Short mmCIF file of C-alpha atoms in Angstrom, two decimals:
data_model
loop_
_atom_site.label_atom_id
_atom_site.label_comp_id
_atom_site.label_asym_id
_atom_site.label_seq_id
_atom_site.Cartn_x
_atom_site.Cartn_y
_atom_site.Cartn_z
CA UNK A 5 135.69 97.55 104.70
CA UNK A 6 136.84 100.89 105.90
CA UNK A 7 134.05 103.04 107.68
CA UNK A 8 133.60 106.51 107.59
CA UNK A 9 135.00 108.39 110.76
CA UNK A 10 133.35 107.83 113.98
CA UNK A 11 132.43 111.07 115.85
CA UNK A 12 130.55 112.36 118.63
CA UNK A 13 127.31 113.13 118.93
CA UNK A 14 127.56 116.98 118.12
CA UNK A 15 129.92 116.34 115.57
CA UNK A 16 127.25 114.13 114.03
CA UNK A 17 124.81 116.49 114.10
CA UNK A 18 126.88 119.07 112.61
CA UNK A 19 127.97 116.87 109.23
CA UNK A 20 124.13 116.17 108.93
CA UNK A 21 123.01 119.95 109.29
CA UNK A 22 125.44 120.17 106.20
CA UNK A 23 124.11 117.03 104.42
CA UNK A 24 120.64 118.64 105.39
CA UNK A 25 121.00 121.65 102.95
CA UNK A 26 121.70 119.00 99.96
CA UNK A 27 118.65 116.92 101.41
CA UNK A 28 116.57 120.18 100.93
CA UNK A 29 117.72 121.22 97.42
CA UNK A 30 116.71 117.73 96.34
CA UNK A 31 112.95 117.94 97.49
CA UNK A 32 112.53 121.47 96.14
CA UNK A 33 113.99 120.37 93.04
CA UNK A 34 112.00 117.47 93.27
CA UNK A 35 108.80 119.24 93.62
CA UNK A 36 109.94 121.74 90.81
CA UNK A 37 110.20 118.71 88.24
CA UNK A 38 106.83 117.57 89.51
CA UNK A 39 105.16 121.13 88.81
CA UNK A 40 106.74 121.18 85.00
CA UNK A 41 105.15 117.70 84.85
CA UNK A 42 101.69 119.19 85.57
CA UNK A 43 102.75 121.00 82.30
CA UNK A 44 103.04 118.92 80.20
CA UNK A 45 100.84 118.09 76.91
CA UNK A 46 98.69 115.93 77.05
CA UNK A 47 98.16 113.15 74.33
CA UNK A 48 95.00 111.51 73.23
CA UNK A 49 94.67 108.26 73.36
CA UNK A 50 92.46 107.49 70.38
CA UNK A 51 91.98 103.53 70.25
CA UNK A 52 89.73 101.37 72.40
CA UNK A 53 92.33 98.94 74.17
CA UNK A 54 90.62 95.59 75.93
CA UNK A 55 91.84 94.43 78.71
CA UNK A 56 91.03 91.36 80.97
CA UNK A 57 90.08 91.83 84.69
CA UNK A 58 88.21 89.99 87.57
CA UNK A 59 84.77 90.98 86.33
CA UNK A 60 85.41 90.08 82.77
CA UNK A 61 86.37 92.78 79.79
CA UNK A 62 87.38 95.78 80.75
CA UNK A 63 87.96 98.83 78.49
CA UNK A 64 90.45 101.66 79.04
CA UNK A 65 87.36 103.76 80.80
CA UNK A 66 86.76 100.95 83.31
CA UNK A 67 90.11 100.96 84.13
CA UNK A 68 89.80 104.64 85.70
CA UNK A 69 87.16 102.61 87.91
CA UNK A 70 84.92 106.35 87.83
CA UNK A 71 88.18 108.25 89.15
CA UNK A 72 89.83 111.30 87.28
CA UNK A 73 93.03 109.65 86.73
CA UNK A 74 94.78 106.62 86.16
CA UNK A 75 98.32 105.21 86.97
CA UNK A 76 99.26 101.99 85.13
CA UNK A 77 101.92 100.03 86.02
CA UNK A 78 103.50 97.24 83.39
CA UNK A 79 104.38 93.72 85.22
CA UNK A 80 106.34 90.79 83.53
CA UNK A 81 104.02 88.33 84.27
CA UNK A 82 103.55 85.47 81.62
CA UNK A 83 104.59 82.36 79.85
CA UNK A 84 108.72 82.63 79.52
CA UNK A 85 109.03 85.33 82.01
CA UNK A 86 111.26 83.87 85.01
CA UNK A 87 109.29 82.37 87.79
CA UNK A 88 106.35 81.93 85.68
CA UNK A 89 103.33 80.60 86.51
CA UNK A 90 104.95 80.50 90.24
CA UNK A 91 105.80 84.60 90.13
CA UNK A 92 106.08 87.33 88.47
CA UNK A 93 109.53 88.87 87.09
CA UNK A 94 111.28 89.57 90.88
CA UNK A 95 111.79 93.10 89.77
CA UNK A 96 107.98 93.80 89.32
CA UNK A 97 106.91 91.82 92.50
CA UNK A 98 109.39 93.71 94.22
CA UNK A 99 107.81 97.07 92.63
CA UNK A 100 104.38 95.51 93.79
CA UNK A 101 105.68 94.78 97.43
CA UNK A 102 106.12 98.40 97.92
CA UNK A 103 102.84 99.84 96.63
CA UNK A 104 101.28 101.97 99.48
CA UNK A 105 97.57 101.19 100.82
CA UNK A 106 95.57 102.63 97.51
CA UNK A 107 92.73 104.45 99.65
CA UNK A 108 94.59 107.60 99.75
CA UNK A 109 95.51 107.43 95.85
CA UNK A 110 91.76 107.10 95.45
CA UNK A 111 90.98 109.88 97.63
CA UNK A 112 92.98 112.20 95.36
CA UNK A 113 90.44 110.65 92.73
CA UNK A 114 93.34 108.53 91.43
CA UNK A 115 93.42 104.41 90.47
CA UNK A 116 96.28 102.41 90.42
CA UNK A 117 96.30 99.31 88.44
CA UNK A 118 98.76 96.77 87.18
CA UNK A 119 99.13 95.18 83.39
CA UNK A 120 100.35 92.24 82.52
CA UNK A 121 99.98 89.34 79.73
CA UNK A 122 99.10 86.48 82.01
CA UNK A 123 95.55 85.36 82.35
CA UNK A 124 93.42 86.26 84.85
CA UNK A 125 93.64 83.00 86.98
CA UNK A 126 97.37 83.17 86.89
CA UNK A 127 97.22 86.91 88.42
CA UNK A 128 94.79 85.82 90.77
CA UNK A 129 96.50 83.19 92.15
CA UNK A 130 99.94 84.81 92.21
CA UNK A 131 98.36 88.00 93.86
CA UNK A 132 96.31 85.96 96.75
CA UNK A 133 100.01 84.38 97.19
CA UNK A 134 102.05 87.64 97.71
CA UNK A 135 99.16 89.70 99.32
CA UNK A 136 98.80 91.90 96.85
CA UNK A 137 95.39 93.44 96.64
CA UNK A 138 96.11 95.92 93.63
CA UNK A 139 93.64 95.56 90.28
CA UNK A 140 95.59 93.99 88.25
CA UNK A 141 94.18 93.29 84.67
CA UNK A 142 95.36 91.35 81.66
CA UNK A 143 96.41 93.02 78.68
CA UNK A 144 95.01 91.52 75.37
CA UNK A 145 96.24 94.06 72.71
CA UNK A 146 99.17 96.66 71.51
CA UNK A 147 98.40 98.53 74.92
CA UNK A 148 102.11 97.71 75.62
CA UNK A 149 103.97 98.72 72.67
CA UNK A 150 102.22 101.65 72.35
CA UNK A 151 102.77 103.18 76.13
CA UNK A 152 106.37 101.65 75.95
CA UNK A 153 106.38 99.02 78.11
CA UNK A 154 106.23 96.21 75.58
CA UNK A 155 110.19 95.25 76.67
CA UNK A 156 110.89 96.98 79.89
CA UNK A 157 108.31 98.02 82.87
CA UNK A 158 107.08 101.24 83.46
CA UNK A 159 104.69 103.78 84.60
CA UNK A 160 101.67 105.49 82.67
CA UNK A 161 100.07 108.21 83.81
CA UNK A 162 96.39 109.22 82.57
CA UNK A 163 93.30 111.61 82.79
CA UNK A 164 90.02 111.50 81.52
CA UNK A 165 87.51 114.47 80.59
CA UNK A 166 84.36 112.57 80.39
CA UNK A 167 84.89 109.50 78.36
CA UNK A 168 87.76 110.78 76.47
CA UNK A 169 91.14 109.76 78.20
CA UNK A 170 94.83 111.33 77.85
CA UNK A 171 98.47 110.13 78.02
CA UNK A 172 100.11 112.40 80.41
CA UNK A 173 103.15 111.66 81.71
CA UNK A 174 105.48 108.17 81.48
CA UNK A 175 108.10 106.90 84.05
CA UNK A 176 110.42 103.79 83.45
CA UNK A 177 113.93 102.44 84.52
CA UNK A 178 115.14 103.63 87.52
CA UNK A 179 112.37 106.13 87.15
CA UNK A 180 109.93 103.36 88.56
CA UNK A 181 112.31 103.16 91.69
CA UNK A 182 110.29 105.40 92.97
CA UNK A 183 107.00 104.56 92.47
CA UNK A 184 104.70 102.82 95.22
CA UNK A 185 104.76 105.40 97.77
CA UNK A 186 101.51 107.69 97.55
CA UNK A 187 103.30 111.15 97.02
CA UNK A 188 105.67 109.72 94.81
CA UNK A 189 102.63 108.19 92.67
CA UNK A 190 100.69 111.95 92.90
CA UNK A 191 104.02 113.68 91.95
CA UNK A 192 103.81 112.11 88.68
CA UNK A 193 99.78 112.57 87.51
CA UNK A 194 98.37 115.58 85.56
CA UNK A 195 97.21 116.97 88.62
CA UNK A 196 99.72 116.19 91.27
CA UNK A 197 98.87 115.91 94.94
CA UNK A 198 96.28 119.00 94.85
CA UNK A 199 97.18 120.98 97.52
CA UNK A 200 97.13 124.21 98.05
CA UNK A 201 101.05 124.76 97.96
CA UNK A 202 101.87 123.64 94.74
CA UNK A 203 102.98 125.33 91.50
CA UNK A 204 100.05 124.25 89.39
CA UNK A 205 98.11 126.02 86.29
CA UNK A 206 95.41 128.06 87.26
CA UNK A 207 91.56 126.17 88.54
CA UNK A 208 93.51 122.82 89.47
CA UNK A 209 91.54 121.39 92.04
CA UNK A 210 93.94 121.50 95.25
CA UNK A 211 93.03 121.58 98.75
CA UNK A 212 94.88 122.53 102.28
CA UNK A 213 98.06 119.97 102.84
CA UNK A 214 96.83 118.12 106.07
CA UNK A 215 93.33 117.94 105.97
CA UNK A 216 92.63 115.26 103.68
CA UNK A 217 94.66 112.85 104.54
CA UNK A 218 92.67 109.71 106.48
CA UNK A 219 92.77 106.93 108.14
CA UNK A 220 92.39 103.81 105.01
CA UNK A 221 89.49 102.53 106.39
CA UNK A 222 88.27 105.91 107.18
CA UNK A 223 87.45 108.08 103.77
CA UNK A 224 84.37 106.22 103.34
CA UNK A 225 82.85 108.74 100.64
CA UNK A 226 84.83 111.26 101.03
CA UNK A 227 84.71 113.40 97.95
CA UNK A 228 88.06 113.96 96.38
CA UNK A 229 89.53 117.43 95.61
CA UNK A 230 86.91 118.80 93.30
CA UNK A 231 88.60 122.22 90.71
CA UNK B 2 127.97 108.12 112.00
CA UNK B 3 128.13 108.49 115.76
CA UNK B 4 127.78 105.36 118.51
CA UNK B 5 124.69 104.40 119.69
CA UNK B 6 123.89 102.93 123.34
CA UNK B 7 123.26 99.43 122.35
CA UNK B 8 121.58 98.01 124.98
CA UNK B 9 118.57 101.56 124.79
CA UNK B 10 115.45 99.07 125.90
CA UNK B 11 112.55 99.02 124.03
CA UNK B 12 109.29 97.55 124.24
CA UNK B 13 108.44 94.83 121.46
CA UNK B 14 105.43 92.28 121.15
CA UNK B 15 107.29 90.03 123.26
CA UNK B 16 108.21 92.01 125.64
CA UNK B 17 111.15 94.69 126.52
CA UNK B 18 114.40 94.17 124.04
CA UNK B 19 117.35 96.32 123.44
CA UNK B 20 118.15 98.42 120.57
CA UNK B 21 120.64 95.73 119.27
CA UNK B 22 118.15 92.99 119.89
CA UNK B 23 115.91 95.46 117.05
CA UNK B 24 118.73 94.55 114.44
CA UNK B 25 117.16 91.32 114.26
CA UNK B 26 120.54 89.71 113.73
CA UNK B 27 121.16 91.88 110.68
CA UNK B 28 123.88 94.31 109.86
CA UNK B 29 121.87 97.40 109.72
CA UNK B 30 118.53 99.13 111.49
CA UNK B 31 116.46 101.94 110.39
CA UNK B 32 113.77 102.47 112.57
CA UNK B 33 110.76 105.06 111.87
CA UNK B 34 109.20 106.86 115.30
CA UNK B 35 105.78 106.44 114.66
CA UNK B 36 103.51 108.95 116.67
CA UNK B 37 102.08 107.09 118.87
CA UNK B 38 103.35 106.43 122.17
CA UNK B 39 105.78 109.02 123.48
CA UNK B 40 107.57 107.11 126.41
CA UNK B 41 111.21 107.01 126.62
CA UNK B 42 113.37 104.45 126.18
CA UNK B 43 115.26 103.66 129.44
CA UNK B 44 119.30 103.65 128.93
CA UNK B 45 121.21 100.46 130.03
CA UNK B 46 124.74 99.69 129.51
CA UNK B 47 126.53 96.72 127.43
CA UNK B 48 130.06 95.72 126.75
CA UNK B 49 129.08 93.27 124.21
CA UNK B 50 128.37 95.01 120.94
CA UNK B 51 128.52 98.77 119.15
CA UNK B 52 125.61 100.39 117.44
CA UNK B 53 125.74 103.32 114.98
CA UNK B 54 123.39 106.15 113.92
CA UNK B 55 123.96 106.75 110.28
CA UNK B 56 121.23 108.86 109.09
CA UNK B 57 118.05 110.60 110.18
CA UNK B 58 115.66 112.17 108.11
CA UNK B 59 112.20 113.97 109.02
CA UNK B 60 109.63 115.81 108.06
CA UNK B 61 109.20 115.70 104.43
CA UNK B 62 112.15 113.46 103.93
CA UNK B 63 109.66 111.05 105.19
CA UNK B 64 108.04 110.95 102.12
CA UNK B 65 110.59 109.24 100.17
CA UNK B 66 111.20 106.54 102.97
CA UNK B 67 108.01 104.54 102.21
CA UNK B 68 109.50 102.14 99.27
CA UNK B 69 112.22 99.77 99.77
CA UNK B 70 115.12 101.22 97.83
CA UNK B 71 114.15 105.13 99.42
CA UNK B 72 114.78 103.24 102.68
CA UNK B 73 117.98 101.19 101.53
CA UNK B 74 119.22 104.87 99.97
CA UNK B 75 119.40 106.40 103.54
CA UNK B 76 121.54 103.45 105.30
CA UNK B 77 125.23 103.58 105.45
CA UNK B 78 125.70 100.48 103.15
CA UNK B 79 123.14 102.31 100.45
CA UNK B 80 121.40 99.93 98.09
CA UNK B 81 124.38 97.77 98.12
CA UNK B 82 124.69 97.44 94.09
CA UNK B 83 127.90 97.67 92.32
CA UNK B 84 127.24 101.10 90.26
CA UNK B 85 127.03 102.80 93.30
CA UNK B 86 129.91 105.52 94.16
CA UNK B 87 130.59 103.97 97.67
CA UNK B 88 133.42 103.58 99.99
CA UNK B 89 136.27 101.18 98.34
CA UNK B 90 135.03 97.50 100.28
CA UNK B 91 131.71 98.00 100.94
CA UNK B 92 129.54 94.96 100.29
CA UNK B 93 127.89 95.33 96.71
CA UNK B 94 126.34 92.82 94.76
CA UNK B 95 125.43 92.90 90.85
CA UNK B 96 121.74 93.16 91.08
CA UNK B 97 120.14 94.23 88.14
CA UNK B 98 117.41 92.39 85.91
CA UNK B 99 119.90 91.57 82.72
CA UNK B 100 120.75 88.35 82.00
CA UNK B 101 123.23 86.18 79.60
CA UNK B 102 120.75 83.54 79.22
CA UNK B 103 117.26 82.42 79.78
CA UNK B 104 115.20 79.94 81.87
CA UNK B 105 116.07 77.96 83.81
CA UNK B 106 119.70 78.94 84.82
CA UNK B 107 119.86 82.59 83.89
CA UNK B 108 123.13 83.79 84.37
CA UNK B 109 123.35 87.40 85.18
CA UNK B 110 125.61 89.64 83.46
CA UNK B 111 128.44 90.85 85.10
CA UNK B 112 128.59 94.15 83.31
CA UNK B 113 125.62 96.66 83.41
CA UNK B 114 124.20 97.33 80.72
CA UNK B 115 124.29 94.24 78.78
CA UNK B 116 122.71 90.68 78.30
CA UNK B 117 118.54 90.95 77.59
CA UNK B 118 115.94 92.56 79.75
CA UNK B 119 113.38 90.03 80.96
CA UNK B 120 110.86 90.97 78.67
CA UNK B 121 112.53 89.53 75.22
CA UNK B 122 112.78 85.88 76.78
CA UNK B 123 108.71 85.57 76.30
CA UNK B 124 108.80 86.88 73.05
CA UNK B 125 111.98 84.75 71.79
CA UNK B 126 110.57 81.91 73.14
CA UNK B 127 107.19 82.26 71.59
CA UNK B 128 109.27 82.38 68.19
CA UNK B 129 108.75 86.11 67.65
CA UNK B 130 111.82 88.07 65.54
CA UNK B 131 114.86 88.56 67.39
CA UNK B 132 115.20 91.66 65.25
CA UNK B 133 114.93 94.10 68.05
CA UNK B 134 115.83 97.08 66.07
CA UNK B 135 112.65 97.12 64.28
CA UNK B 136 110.99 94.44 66.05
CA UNK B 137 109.32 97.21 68.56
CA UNK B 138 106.00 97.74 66.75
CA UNK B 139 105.76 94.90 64.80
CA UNK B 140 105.60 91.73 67.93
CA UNK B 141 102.18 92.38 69.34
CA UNK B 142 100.27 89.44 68.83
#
């Protein structure tokens, strides 16, 4: 293996100032996608998918657990998949490894949840296991083929206007690489992170950058960004 | 990247280590300065080993860093898969989630894309069509 060139400290800093300007056009670029996201139409979602969870049936609605928006995430979990029952596909466990402490997703009135065709003991057991605490239901219907994630993972985004909900906005491949880090998650829902510096259509809630980020075990009620 | 003092002490759970001893034995570090405790590190020499800064990133960069492969993406050796444009010899591995063949054995593919994703072993197994041109909308059971 031949290394790059090793220089001194100046010279270092110098070839990263330069990298730094690259660095830069990516997160503004990054932010720009993000803001036509925000954009985007929204699609109804018109049938009443079931779905399995630790409390028993769950509909679409109780997925949103009483928050604005909802971020579903597709796991190869079940019968035939590799590691089954042990695991879940390594890919998906490796996606669910990485998932950031929800609390500040739910303080931008946001839930995360996981889908998958096992049974709810399975995903019990395999989540106690790995330490993962994220709800994580069972899907019983077409909810897979329908969001496209019926033969590869990925990423749903939703909203909800009273009890009607919307498609709006869908990540998969290496656009799930991404996903588990809290801004990353934000950057790709209806309403984004809601603050105050975003490009965002006129009466999205937003609030100052800052001031309402928490501690995890510190938002208590803390009422999310209201429009 | 640019040499490191090695032997920079720091102050673990078990007590003071060196920057090297951080490595944990592997081939690369990345270490995050969480805001907590400003003290210095005190500098100490060593003849035994070299140690390299390869990348830094703050401020919002930090965003990005909080998932695995955002982390791997900022280390000299980069996620070490074969499609990535790296130096010639750099250590890459095939990694992706294609395979030639189901349980138990399943042999990757050595060529990306190609074999099946994960997600058609279920459903060939459970006898569904192996049509999977129009098989999209029509395997839900």
């Amino acid at each position: 293996m031949k290394t790059p060139p090793i220089v001194t400290q100046p010279e270092w800093e110098a070839a990263h100032q330069q990298l730094l300007v690259k660095e830069k056009e990516l997160t503004r670029a990054r932010d720009a996608l993000a803001a036509e996201r925000r954009r985007m139409p929204w699609l109804a979602v018109e049938k009443d998918y079931a779905f399995d969870g630790p409390e028993g049936k769950a509909s679409m609605l109780g997925l949103f657990e009483g928050r604005r928006q909802l971020i579903v995430y597709r796991a190869f979990f079940e019968p035939g998949v590799y590691g089954w029952p042990d695991h879940a596909c390594p890919g998906c466990s490796l996606v669910a490894d990485q998932v950031a402490h929800v609390a500040h997703l739910n303080a931008r009135d946001t839930t995360l949840a996981f889908v998958s065709r096992a049974p709810q003991p399975d995903i019990e057991r395999v989540k106690a296991r790995m330490g993962w605490s994220i709800p994580w239901y069972t899907m019983t219907d077409g909810f897979d083929a329908d969001f496209g994630v019926d033969e590869w993972h990925g990423t749903n985004a939703f909203i909800r206007d009273g009890g009607r909900v919307f498609r709006t906005y869908f990540v998969n491949n290496r656009g799930d690489e991404v996903m588990g880090g809290t801004w990353s998650y934000l950057d790709i829902t209806a309403l984004g992170r809601q603050e105050e510096w975003e490009d965002s259509p006129d009466g999205y809630p937003q609030t100052p950058p800052y001031g309402w980020w928490r501690w995890h075990d510190e938002y208590g009620d803390a009422e999310p960004s209201k429009s | 990247m640019v040499e490191v003092d090695a032997n920079l002490t720091l102050t673990g759970p078990h007590g003071p280590l060196t920057v090297l001893e951080a490595f944990e034995g592997r081939r690369q570090l990345i270490a995050y300065y969480f805001m907590w405790d400003p003290g210095r590190p005190a500098a100490e020499q060593c003849d035994r080993d070299r140690v390299f800064e390869t990348y830094w990133t703050t401020r919002r960069g930090v965003e990005a860093m909080d998932y695995s492969y955002a982390l791997m993406d900022l280390t000299v050796y980069g996620r070490q898969e074969s499609w990535e444009d790296s130096p010639p010899g750099w250590p890459q591995q095939c990694s992706n989630t294609r395979t030639n063949g189901g349980p138990p054995a399943w042999p990757p593919v050595s060529v990306w894309p190609g074999g099946r994703p994960i997600a058609q072993w279920s459903r060939l197994e459970a006898g569904h069509s192996d049509d999977l041109g129009a098989a999209r909308h029509s395997v839900q059971s």
